[in-house]
Tab-separated table of C-alpha atoms in Angstrom:
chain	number	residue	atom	x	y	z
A	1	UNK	CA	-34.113	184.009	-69.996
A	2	UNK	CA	-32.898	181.099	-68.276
A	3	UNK	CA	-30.896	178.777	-69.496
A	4	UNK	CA	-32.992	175.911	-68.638
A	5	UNK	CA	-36.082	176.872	-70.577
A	6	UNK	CA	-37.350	174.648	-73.721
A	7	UNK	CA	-39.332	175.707	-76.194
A	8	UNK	CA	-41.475	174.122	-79.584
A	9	UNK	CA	-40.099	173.710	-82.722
A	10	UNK	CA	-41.240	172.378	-86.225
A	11	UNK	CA	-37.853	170.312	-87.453
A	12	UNK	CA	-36.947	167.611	-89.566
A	13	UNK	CA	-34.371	165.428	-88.920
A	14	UNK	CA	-34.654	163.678	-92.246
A	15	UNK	CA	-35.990	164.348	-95.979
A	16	UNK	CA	-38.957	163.025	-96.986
A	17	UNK	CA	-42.621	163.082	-97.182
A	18	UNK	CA	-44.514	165.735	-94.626
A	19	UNK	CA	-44.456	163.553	-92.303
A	20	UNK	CA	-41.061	163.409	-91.250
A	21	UNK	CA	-42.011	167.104	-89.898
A	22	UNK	CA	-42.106	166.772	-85.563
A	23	UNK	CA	-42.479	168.860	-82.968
A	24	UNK	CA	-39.667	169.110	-80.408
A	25	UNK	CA	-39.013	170.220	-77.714
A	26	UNK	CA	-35.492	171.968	-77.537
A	27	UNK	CA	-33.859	174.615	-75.527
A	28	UNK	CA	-34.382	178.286	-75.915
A	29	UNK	CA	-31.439	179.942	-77.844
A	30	UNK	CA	-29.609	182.322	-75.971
A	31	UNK	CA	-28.965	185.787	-78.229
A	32	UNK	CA	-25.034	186.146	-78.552
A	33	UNK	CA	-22.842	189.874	-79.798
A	34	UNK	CA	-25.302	191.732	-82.203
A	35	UNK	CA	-28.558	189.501	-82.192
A	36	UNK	CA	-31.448	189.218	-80.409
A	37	UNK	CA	-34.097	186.611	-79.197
A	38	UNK	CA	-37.463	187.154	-80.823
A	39	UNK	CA	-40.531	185.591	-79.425
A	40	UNK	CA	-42.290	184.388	-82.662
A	41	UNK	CA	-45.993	185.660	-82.931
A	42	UNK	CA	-46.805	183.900	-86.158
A	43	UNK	CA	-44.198	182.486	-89.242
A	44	UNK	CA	-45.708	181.918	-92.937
A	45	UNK	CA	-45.796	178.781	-94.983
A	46	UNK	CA	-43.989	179.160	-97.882
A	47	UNK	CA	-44.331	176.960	-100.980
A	48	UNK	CA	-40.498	176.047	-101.350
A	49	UNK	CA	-40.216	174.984	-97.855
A	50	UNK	CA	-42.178	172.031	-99.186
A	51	UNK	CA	-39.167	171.638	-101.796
A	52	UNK	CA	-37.019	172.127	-98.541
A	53	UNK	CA	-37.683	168.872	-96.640
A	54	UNK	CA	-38.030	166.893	-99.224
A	55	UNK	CA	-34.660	167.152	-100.109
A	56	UNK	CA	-35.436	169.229	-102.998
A	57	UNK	CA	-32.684	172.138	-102.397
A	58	UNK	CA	-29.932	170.191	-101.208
A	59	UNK	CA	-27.214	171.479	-102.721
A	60	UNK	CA	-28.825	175.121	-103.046
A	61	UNK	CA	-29.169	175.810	-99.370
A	62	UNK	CA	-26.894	174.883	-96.258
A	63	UNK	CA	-28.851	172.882	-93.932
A	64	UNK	CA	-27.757	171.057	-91.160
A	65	UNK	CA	-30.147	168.459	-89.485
A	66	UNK	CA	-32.292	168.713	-87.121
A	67	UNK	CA	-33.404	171.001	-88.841
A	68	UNK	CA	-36.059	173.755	-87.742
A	69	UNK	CA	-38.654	175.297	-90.470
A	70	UNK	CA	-39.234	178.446	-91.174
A	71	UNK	CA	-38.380	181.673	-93.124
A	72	UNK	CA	-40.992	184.294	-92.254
A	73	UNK	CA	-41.151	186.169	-88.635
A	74	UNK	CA	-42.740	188.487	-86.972
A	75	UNK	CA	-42.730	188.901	-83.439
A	76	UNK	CA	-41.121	190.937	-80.277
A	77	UNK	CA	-37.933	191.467	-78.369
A	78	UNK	CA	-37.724	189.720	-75.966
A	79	UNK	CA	-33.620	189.814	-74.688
A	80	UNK	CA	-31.252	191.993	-76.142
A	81	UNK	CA	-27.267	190.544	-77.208
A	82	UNK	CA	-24.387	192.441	-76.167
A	83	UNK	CA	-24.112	195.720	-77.953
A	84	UNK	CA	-27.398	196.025	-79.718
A	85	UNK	CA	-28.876	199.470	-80.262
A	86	UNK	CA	-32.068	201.059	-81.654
A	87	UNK	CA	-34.232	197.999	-80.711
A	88	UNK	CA	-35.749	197.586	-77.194
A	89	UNK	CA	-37.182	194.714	-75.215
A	90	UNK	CA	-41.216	194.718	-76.269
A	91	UNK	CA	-40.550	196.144	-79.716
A	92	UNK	CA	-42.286	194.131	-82.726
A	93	UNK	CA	-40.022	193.325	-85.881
A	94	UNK	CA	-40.228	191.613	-88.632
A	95	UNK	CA	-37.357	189.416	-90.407
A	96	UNK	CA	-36.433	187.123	-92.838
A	97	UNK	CA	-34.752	184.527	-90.319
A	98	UNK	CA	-34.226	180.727	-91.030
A	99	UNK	CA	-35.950	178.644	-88.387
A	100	UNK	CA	-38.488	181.336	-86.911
A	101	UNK	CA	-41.009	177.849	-87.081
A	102	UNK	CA	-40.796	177.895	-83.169
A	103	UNK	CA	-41.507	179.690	-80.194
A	104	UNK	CA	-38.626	181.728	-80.670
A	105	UNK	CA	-35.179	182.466	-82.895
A	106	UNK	CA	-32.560	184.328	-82.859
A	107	UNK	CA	-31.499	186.992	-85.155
A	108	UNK	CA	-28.951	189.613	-86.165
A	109	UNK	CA	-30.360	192.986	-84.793
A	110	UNK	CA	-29.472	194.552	-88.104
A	111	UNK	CA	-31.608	191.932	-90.326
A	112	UNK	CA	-34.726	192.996	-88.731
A	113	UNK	CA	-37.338	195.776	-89.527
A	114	UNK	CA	-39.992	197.210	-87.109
A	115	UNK	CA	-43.404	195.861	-87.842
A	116	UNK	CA	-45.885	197.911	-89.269
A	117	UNK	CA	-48.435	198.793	-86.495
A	118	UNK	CA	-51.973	199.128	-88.851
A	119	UNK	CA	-52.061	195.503	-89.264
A	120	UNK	CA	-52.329	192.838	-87.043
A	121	UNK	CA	-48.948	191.488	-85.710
A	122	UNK	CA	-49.727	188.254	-86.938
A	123	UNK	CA	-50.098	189.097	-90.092
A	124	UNK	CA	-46.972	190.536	-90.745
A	125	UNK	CA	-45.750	187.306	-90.970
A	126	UNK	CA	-46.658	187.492	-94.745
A	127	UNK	CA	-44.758	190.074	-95.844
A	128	UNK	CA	-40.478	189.317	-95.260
A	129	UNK	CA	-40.209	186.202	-98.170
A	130	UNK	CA	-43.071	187.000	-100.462
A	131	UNK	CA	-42.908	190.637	-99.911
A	132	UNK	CA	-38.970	190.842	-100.433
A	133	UNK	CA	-39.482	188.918	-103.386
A	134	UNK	CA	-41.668	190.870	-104.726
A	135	UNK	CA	-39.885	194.169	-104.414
A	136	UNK	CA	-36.645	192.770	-105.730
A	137	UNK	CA	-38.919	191.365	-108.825
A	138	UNK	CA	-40.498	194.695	-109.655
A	139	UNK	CA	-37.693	197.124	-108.328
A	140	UNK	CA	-34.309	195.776	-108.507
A	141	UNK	CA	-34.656	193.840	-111.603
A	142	UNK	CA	-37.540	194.621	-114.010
A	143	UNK	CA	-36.994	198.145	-112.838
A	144	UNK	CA	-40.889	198.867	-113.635
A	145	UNK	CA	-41.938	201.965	-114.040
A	146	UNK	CA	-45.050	204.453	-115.337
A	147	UNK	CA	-46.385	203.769	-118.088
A	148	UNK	CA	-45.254	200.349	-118.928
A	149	UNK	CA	-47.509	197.223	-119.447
A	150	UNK	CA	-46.788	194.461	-116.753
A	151	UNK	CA	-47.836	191.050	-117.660
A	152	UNK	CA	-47.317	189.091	-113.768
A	153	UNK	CA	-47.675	185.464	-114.283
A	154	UNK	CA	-48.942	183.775	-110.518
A	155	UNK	CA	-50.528	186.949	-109.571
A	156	UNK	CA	-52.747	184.855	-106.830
A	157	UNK	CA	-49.939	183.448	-105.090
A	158	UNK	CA	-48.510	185.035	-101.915
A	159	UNK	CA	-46.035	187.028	-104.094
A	160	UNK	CA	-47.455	187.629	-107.023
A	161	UNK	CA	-49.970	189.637	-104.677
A	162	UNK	CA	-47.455	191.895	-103.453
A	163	UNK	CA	-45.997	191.989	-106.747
A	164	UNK	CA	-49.538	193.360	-108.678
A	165	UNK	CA	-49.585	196.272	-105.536
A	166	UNK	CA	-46.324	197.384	-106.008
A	167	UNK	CA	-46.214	197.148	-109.958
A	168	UNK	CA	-49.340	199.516	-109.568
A	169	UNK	CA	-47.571	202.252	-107.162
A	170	UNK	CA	-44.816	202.007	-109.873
A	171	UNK	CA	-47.167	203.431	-112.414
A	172	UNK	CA	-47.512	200.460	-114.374
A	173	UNK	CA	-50.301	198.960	-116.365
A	174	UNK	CA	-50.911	195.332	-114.830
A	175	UNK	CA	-52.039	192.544	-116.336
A	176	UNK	CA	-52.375	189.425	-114.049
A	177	UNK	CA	-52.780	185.950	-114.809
A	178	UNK	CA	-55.330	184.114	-112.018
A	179	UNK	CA	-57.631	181.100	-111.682
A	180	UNK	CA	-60.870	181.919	-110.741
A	181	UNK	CA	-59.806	180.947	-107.217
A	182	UNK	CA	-57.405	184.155	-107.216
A	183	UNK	CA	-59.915	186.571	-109.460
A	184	UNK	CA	-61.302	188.196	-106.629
A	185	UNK	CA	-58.025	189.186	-104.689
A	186	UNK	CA	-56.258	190.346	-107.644
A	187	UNK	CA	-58.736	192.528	-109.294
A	188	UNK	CA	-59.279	193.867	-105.351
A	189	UNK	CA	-55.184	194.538	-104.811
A	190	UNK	CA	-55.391	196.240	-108.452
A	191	UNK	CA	-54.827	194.321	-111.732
A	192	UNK	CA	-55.823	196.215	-114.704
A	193	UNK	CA	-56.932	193.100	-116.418
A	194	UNK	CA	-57.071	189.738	-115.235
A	195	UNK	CA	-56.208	186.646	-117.634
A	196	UNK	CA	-57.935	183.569	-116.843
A	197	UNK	CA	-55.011	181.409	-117.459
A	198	UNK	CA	-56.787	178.016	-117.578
A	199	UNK	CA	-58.863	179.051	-120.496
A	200	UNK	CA	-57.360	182.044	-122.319
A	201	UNK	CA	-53.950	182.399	-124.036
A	202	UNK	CA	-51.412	184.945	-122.194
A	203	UNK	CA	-51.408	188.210	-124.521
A	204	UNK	CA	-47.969	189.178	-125.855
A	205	UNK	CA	-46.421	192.952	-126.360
A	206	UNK	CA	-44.931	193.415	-122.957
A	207	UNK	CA	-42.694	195.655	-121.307
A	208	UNK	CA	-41.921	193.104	-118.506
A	209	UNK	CA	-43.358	189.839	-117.945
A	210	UNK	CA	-42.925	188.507	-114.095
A	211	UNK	CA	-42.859	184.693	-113.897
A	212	UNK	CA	-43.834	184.059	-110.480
A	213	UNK	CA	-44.984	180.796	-110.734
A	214	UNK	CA	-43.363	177.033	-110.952
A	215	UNK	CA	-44.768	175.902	-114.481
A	216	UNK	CA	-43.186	173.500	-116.475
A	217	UNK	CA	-40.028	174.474	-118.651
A	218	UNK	CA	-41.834	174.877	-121.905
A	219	UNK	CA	-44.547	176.888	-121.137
A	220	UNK	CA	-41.674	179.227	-119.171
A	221	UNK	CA	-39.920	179.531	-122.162
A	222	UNK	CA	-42.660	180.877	-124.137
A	223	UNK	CA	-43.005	183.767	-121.518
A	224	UNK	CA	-39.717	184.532	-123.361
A	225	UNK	CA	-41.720	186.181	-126.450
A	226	UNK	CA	-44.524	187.888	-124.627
A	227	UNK	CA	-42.343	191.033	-122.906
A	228	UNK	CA	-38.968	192.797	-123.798
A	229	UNK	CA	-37.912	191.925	-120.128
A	230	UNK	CA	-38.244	188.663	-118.632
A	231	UNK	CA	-37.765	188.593	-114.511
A	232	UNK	CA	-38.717	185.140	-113.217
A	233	UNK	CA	-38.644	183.623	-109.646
A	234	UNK	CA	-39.633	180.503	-110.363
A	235	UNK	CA	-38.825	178.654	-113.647
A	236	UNK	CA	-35.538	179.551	-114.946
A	237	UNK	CA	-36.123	180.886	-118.349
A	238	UNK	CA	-32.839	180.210	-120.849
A	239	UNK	CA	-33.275	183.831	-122.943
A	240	UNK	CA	-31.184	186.717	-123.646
A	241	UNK	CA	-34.071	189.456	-122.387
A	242	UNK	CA	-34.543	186.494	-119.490
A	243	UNK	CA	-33.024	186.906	-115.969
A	244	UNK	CA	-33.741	184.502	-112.821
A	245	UNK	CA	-33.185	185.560	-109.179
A	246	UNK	CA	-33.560	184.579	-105.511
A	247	UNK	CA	-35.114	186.784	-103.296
A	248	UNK	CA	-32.613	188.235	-100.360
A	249	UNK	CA	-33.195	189.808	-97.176
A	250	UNK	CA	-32.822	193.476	-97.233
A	251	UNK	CA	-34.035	194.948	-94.002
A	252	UNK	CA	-34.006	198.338	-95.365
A	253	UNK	CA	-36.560	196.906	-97.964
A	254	UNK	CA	-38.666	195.330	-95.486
A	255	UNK	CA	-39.307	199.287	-93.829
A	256	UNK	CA	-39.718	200.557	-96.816
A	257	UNK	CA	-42.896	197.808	-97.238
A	258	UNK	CA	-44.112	198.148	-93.576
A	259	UNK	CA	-44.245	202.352	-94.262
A	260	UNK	CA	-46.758	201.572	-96.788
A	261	UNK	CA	-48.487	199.341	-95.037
A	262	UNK	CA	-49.106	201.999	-92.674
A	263	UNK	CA	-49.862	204.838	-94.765
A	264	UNK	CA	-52.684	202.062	-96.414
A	265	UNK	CA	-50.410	201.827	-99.524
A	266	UNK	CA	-49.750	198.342	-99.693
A	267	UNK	CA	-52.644	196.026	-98.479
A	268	UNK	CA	-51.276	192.282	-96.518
A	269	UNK	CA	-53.508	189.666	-98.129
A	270	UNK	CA	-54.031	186.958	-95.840
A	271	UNK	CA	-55.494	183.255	-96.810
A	272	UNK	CA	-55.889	180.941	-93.662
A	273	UNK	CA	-54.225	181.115	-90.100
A	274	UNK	CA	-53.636	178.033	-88.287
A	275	UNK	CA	-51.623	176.484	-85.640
A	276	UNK	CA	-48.281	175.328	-86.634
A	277	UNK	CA	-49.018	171.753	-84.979
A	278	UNK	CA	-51.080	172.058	-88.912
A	279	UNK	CA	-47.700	172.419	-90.670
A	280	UNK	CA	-47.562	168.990	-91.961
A	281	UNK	CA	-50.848	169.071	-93.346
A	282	UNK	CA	-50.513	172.334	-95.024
A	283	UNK	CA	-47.344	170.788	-97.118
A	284	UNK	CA	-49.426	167.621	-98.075
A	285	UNK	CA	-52.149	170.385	-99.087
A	286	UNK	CA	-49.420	172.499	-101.069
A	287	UNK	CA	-48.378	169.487	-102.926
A	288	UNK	CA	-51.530	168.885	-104.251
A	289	UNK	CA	-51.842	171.661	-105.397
A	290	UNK	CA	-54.879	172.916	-102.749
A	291	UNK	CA	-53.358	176.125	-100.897
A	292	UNK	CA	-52.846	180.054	-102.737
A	293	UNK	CA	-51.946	182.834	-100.715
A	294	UNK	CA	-50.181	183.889	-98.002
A	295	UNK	CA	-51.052	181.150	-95.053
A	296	UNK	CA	-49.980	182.047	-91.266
A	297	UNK	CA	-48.761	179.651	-88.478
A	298	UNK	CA	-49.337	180.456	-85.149
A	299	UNK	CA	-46.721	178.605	-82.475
């Protein structure tokens, strides 16, 4: 690609409110030893972005400013870095890759998965944050398995969806925690009962409770005495049977996800598409509290 070429980006260049979010116009990166250039087909909004740029996670996270948005990708090849194998020019991937709010971004070969191919490529965008998150929540550390009774708290947001689907192929018994709003989707992906959270106290006798949303300290700490294991992703939770994690990317993860996906194991829930030029307004919408789901942003 030549050097010359510009492309569109969703940075900040300060923290603030959502509307020190711009659109730039800055030079097409240029894949070096080991990466390549992905032309971005859709990135996801994620709720902690929103945390991001206002200045939230400094100290948690290395940014440097300008800085573009971003976590989610899917997209294509489109130039190969010196030395790359197994990936051709054309070929769709997916990735958790910092800054994939753009036209395109570059990324280590090896930290990308092939798409899945039943859905469409836009959608895939949903699944490398929430999805990873999810896996590492139910997997890696609650280690669920048949037989046990789940109890997911957040099971309407964009991981907590993932999170009810893959609980289920475990074996498990799920109970999910939804507004109204979510009921639908949940009881759709699975849940074997559905808690009404806004009206009905959360029932206690669990193998594993997953926190998976941000509620306020106290009412995390009483998830401590409703499970024997406590895996949050949200809230920290200061307990002995309570452990808190951030997802990471694990490509090999990320296959595993998009071979269910195609053998119509593991269902992408999608909420709203829009352009990204709607980025701002989808923050301002997140902080008050009126987005759920898995929303996709189309460069």
């Amino acid at each position: 690609m030549s050097t010359s070429a510009t492309m569109r980006a969703a940075r900040i260049h300060e923290y603030g409110e959502a509307s020190v979010i711009r659109h730039d116009d800055i030079p097409v990166p240029s894949p070096g030893p080991g990466e390549v250039l992905v032309r971005v087909i859709a990135t996801s909004f994620n709720p902690s972005e929103v945390g991001l740029r206002a200045g939230f996670l400094q100290g948690l996270l290395e940014v440097t400013l300008p800085y573009t948005l971003g976590w989610d990708v899917s997209g294509t090849v489109a130039e190969l870095g010196a030395g790359v194998t197994g990936l051709a020019v054309g070929d769709g991937v997916i990735g958790l890759v910092a800054g994939s709010a753009a036209e395109y971004v570059v990324a280590p070969a090896a930290e990308l998965a092939r798409a899945p191919h039943t859905i469409p490529p836009a959608h895939a965008a949903a699944i490398p944050v929430a999805g990873l998150t999810a896996w590492q929540a139910v997997f890696d550390h609650a280690r669920i398995g048949a037989g046990q009774r789940v109890l997911i708290n957040g099971a309407g947001g964009g991981i907590g969806l993932f999170a009810v689907q893959l609980a289920k192929h475990a074996g498990a018994t799920v109970i999910a925690t939804a507004s109204p709003r979510s009921t639908e989707a949940v009881r759709r992906l699975g849940a074997d009962e559905i808690v009404d959270y806004t009206t009905t106290p959360l029932p206690g006798d669990m193998d594993v409770v997953l926190n998976l949303a941000a509620v306020p300290p106290e009412q995390a700490a009483a998830l401590a005495h409703l499970g024997r294991v406590v895996v949050t992703v949200a809230t920290p939770i200061d307990a002995p049977n309570a452990h808190h994690f951030v997802g990471t990317n694990e490509p090999d993860q990320l296959t595993a996800m998009a071979e269910l996906i195609d053998k119509g194991e593991l269902v992408v829930e999608i909420a709203e598409t829009h352009p990204l030029t709607h980025v701002a307004e989808i923050h301002r919408r997140a902080e008050a509290g009126r987005t759920r789901g898995k929303i996709i942003l189309l460069p």
